Short mmCIF file of C-alpha atoms in Angstrom, two decimals:
data_model
loop_
_atom_site.label_atom_id
_atom_site.label_comp_id
_atom_site.label_asym_id
_atom_site.label_seq_id
_atom_site.Cartn_x
_atom_site.Cartn_y
_atom_site.Cartn_z
CA ASP A 117 -19.26 95.74 -49.62
CA ALA A 118 -17.00 92.81 -51.67
CA GLY A 119 -14.02 94.45 -50.35
CA ILE A 120 -15.73 94.07 -46.68
CA ARG A 121 -16.69 90.65 -47.21
CA ASP A 122 -13.17 89.66 -47.99
CA PRO A 123 -11.38 89.67 -45.23
CA LEU A 124 -13.84 88.83 -43.20
CA TRP A 125 -14.56 86.00 -45.18
CA SER A 126 -10.82 85.04 -45.23
CA ARG A 127 -10.75 85.21 -41.18
CA GLY A 128 -13.65 83.13 -41.13
CA LEU A 129 -11.96 80.46 -43.03
CA GLY A 130 -8.82 80.77 -41.63
CA ASP A 131 -10.26 79.86 -37.96
CA VAL A 132 -12.12 76.87 -39.18
CA TYR A 133 -8.83 75.60 -40.91
CA LYS A 134 -7.55 76.49 -37.68
CA ARG A 135 -10.10 74.58 -35.22
CA GLN A 136 -10.04 71.84 -37.99
CA ASP A 137 -5.81 71.32 -37.78
CA GLN A 138 -6.75 71.78 -33.80
CA ARG A 139 -9.32 68.66 -34.09
CA ASP A 140 -6.63 67.01 -36.24
CA LYS A 141 -3.88 67.22 -33.39
CA TRP A 142 -6.34 66.31 -30.91
CA ASN A 143 -7.81 63.23 -33.14
CA GLU A 144 -3.40 62.54 -33.51
CA LYS A 145 -2.71 62.78 -29.88
CA TYR A 146 -5.92 60.35 -29.01
CA ASN A 147 -4.97 57.48 -31.40
CA SER A 148 -1.70 57.38 -30.20
CA LEU A 149 -3.09 57.14 -26.85
CA PHE A 150 -5.25 54.75 -27.55
CA LYS A 151 -2.42 52.98 -29.52
CA GLU A 152 -0.29 52.54 -26.79
CA LEU A 153 -3.14 51.91 -24.07
CA ASP A 154 -4.29 48.88 -26.18
CA ASP A 155 -0.32 48.05 -26.96
CA LYS A 156 0.18 48.14 -22.52
CA TYR A 157 -3.30 46.50 -22.89
CA GLN A 158 -2.47 43.66 -25.14
CA ILE A 159 0.94 43.17 -23.57
CA ARG A 160 -0.96 42.53 -20.04
CA LEU A 161 -3.06 40.35 -21.50
CA SER A 162 -0.28 38.19 -23.35
CA GLU A 163 1.57 38.06 -19.82
CA GLU A 164 -1.81 37.05 -18.12
CA ARG A 165 -2.69 34.36 -20.49
CA GLU A 166 1.00 33.20 -20.48
CA ARG A 167 1.19 32.78 -16.44
CA SER A 168 -2.26 31.26 -16.52
CA ASP A 169 -1.20 28.74 -19.57
CA LYS A 170 2.36 28.29 -16.69
CA ILE A 171 -0.49 27.28 -14.18
CA VAL A 172 -2.64 25.28 -15.88
CA LYS A 173 0.23 23.34 -17.21
CA SER A 174 1.25 23.27 -13.79
CA LEU A 175 -1.30 21.89 -12.28
CA ARG A 176 -2.20 19.63 -14.87
CA GLU A 177 1.77 18.37 -14.69
CA ASP A 178 1.04 18.02 -10.93
CA LEU A 179 -2.29 16.31 -11.59
CA ASP A 180 -1.29 13.54 -14.02
CA ARG A 181 1.83 12.83 -11.34
CA GLU A 182 -0.44 12.20 -8.59
CA LYS A 183 -2.71 10.17 -10.94
CA GLU A 184 0.38 7.75 -12.20
CA ARG A 185 0.87 7.56 -8.05
CA TYR A 186 -2.40 6.39 -6.85
CA MET A 187 -2.27 3.82 -9.86
CA GLN A 188 1.51 2.71 -8.99
CA GLN A 189 -0.45 2.33 -5.85
CA LEU A 190 -3.23 0.52 -7.03
CA THR A 191 -1.55 -1.74 -8.60
CA ILE A 192 0.62 -2.74 -6.04
CA SER A 193 -2.23 -3.14 -3.71
CA GLN A 194 -4.28 -5.45 -6.11
CA ASN A 195 -1.18 -7.33 -7.13
CA SER A 196 -0.54 -7.58 -3.37
CA THR A 197 -3.91 -8.81 -3.13
CA LEU A 198 -3.55 -11.17 -5.71
CA LYS A 199 -0.96 -12.58 -4.38
CA GLY A 200 -2.23 -13.27 -0.46
CA GLN A 201 -5.29 -15.15 -2.47
CA GLN A 202 -3.01 -16.98 -4.33
CA GLY A 203 -1.47 -18.12 -1.00
CA GLU A 204 -4.02 -18.59 0.65
CA GLU A 205 -5.74 -20.64 -2.06
CA PHE A 206 -2.02 -22.85 -2.21
CA THR A 207 -2.25 -23.38 1.66
CA PHE A 208 -6.20 -24.23 1.83
CA LYS A 209 -5.22 -27.16 -1.03
CA GLN A 210 -1.99 -28.10 0.44
CA LEU A 211 -4.04 -28.66 4.35
CA ASN A 212 -6.54 -30.84 2.73
CA LEU A 213 -3.98 -33.22 1.04
CA LEU A 214 -2.18 -33.67 4.31
CA PHE A 215 -4.88 -33.69 6.32
CA PRO A 216 -7.61 -35.61 4.42
CA SER A 217 -9.59 -37.46 6.74
CA SER A 218 -9.76 -33.24 8.60
CA GLU A 219 -11.83 -30.75 8.80
CA ILE A 220 -10.15 -27.67 7.35
CA GLN A 221 -11.81 -23.98 8.09
CA ASP A 222 -11.06 -21.05 6.11
CA THR A 223 -10.70 -18.04 8.58
CA HIS A 224 -8.90 -15.72 7.25
CA CYS A 225 -12.01 -13.24 6.81
CA GLU A 226 -12.88 -13.60 10.08
CA THR A 227 -11.07 -11.49 13.11
CA GLY A 228 -8.53 -12.45 15.20
CA ARG A 229 -8.95 -16.26 14.18
CA GLY A 230 -5.53 -16.90 11.28
CA ASP A 231 -5.92 -18.06 7.80
CA PHE A 232 -6.94 -21.64 8.75
CA ILE A 233 -8.07 -23.67 11.21
CA VAL A 234 -7.17 -27.66 11.39
CA ARG A 235 -9.14 -29.94 13.66
CA LYS A 236 -8.07 -33.31 13.77
CA ASP A 237 -8.21 -35.75 16.90
CA ASP A 238 -9.79 -33.88 19.09
CA ILE A 239 -7.04 -31.09 18.52
CA VAL A 240 -7.57 -27.71 17.21
CA MET A 241 -4.69 -26.12 15.61
CA MET A 242 -4.76 -22.35 14.01
CA VAL A 243 -2.42 -21.46 11.10
CA GLU A 244 -1.76 -18.03 10.02
CA ASN A 245 0.01 -17.42 6.90
CA LYS A 246 2.37 -14.95 5.47
CA ASN A 247 3.09 -14.71 1.83
CA TYR A 248 5.21 -11.92 1.63
CA SER A 249 8.76 -11.53 -0.70
CA LYS A 250 10.43 -10.73 2.75
CA ASN A 251 10.97 -11.71 6.15
CA VAL A 252 8.07 -11.79 8.02
CA GLN A 253 8.33 -8.70 10.81
CA LYS A 254 8.14 -8.41 14.54
CA SER A 255 4.34 -6.68 14.06
CA GLU A 256 2.84 -9.72 12.23
CA ILE A 257 4.14 -11.48 15.40
CA ASP A 258 3.06 -9.10 17.67
CA LYS A 259 -0.49 -9.62 15.96
CA PHE A 260 -0.26 -13.36 16.13
CA TYR A 261 0.07 -13.22 19.82
CA ARG A 262 -2.97 -10.84 20.11
CA ASP A 263 -5.00 -12.95 18.25
CA LEU A 264 -4.27 -16.42 20.67
CA ASP A 265 -4.51 -13.91 23.62
CA ARG A 266 -8.35 -13.18 22.59
CA GLU A 267 -10.59 -15.16 25.20
CA SER A 268 -13.06 -16.03 21.53
CA ASN A 269 -9.95 -17.79 20.66
CA ASN A 270 -10.23 -20.57 23.87
CA ASP A 271 -11.28 -23.08 22.12
CA LEU A 272 -7.77 -23.13 19.67
CA GLN A 273 -4.83 -25.38 21.84
CA CYS A 274 -2.15 -25.08 19.30
CA ALA A 275 -0.58 -22.28 16.44
CA VAL A 276 1.60 -22.27 13.69
CA LEU A 277 3.34 -18.95 12.44
CA VAL A 278 3.90 -19.71 8.41
CA SER A 279 5.82 -18.04 6.11
CA MET A 280 5.79 -19.54 2.77
CA HIS A 281 8.93 -18.28 0.94
CA THR A 282 10.82 -16.56 3.64
CA GLY A 283 12.05 -16.13 6.73
CA ILE A 284 10.59 -14.67 10.11
CA CYS A 285 12.20 -11.80 12.05
CA GLY A 286 13.84 -12.72 15.32
CA ARG A 287 12.64 -16.74 15.24
CA GLU A 288 14.65 -20.08 13.71
CA ASP A 289 13.09 -22.18 10.89
CA PHE A 290 11.01 -24.81 13.78
CA GLU A 291 10.93 -22.57 16.90
CA PHE A 292 9.12 -23.40 19.75
CA GLU A 293 7.27 -21.12 22.06
CA VAL A 294 4.12 -21.10 24.22
CA ARG A 295 1.65 -18.68 24.55
CA ASN A 296 -1.43 -17.98 26.97
CA ASN A 297 -0.38 -22.03 27.64
CA LYS A 298 -0.91 -22.64 24.25
CA PRO A 299 1.81 -24.90 22.03
CA ILE A 300 3.81 -22.24 18.95
CA LEU A 301 5.83 -23.16 16.33
CA PHE A 302 7.59 -20.86 13.81
CA LEU A 303 7.88 -22.37 10.07
CA HIS A 304 10.10 -20.66 7.62
CA LYS A 305 9.88 -21.35 3.54
CA LEU A 306 7.04 -23.74 3.69
CA SER A 307 6.00 -23.82 -0.02
CA SER A 308 9.80 -25.60 -0.19
CA ASN A 309 8.86 -28.57 2.31
CA PHE A 310 4.81 -28.81 2.88
CA THR A 311 5.04 -31.15 5.51
CA ASN A 312 7.09 -29.32 7.85
CA LEU A 313 3.47 -28.42 8.91
CA GLU A 314 2.43 -31.93 9.34
CA LEU A 315 5.52 -32.87 11.35
CA ALA A 316 4.66 -29.29 13.30
CA PHE A 317 0.70 -31.44 14.11
CA LYS A 318 2.49 -34.28 15.11
CA PHE A 319 4.70 -32.52 17.98
CA PHE A 320 1.84 -30.31 18.86
CA LYS A 321 0.20 -33.79 19.44
CA LEU A 322 3.01 -35.30 21.50
CA ILE A 323 2.62 -32.26 24.19
CA LEU A 324 -1.58 -32.33 24.21
CA ASP A 325 -1.29 -36.04 24.71
CA GLN A 326 0.40 -35.46 27.87
CA LYS A 327 -2.11 -35.26 31.18
CA ASP A 328 -1.61 -32.15 33.53
CA LEU A 329 1.27 -31.07 31.55
CA ASP A 330 1.47 -27.08 32.74
CA LEU A 331 3.05 -25.44 29.89
CA SER A 332 3.88 -22.36 31.76
CA ASN A 333 6.30 -23.95 34.04
CA LYS A 334 9.53 -22.78 32.22
CA GLU A 335 11.67 -26.70 32.46
CA VAL A 336 8.69 -27.67 30.98
CA ALA A 337 8.61 -25.02 28.15
CA GLY A 338 12.48 -25.98 27.84
CA LEU A 339 12.55 -29.20 27.61
CA PHE A 340 9.87 -29.07 24.42
CA LYS A 341 12.24 -26.01 23.03
CA ASN A 342 15.27 -28.54 23.19
CA ILE A 343 13.10 -31.22 21.10
CA ALA A 344 12.25 -29.06 18.85
CA THR A 345 15.50 -28.10 17.70
CA SER A 346 16.93 -31.29 17.47
CA ILE A 347 13.96 -32.04 15.15
CA LYS A 348 14.95 -28.86 13.10
CA ARG A 349 18.74 -30.62 13.39
CA CYS A 350 16.85 -33.52 12.14
CA LEU A 351 15.02 -32.02 9.32
CA LEU A 352 18.73 -30.29 8.48
CA TYR A 353 19.91 -33.47 8.46
CA THR A 354 17.71 -35.09 5.92
CA SER A 355 17.23 -32.22 3.29
CA ASP A 356 21.63 -32.21 3.76
CA ALA A 357 21.27 -35.90 2.74
CA ALA A 358 18.89 -36.16 -0.08
CA ASP A 359 20.57 -33.26 -1.23
CA GLU A 360 23.59 -35.25 -1.63
CA GLY A 361 22.26 -38.62 -3.07
CA LEU A 362 21.04 -36.29 -6.30
#
């Protein structure tokens, strides 16, 4: 019996070792495959994370740029508004000094009524004030015209478009025109010589005191245009003489 059992035992034990060896090989193969898949997954995960980080970084940079651009525009807008407000406050004070017995109305918040209205000696004058660092553009002149053409402004008898520190595109200093049968003037660099506005009012009064005057007549309008040009020449002469005296 012992002789019979030994070979059977040996074969059985051999089969056990053989199956164990196969399991070890399968386990090794499985572990190798798992490691390969895990490595690929980690590489893919790293690539996706890197790609996501790049996208987030790019979006963050875009957001920062947009925020910076917005802040710059906001600052420009605030400075422009502040500058405009300061120019209006200065003009309002100067108007009250020039016309101490007149009614000075601040109309810059009213649509189509200019920035100020001066009422003196039964004359109603609109003042459109521009406080720019560059010459007043044509679009502002067109708006000035549209305001004068409004039916709601029929009470206005004359008007001036003034630039505080610069010139006015396509218009000479103290240039005269007629719009909607109303005399108007364009004044440059008013901040350096505010009395020109008082002179403009006196010129308007000279015109408006003429009874039955038809400003739609080109010859009549041309006459006053020539007078305005002569006044401008006198202003230049006075300015040059004052400079020489200094």
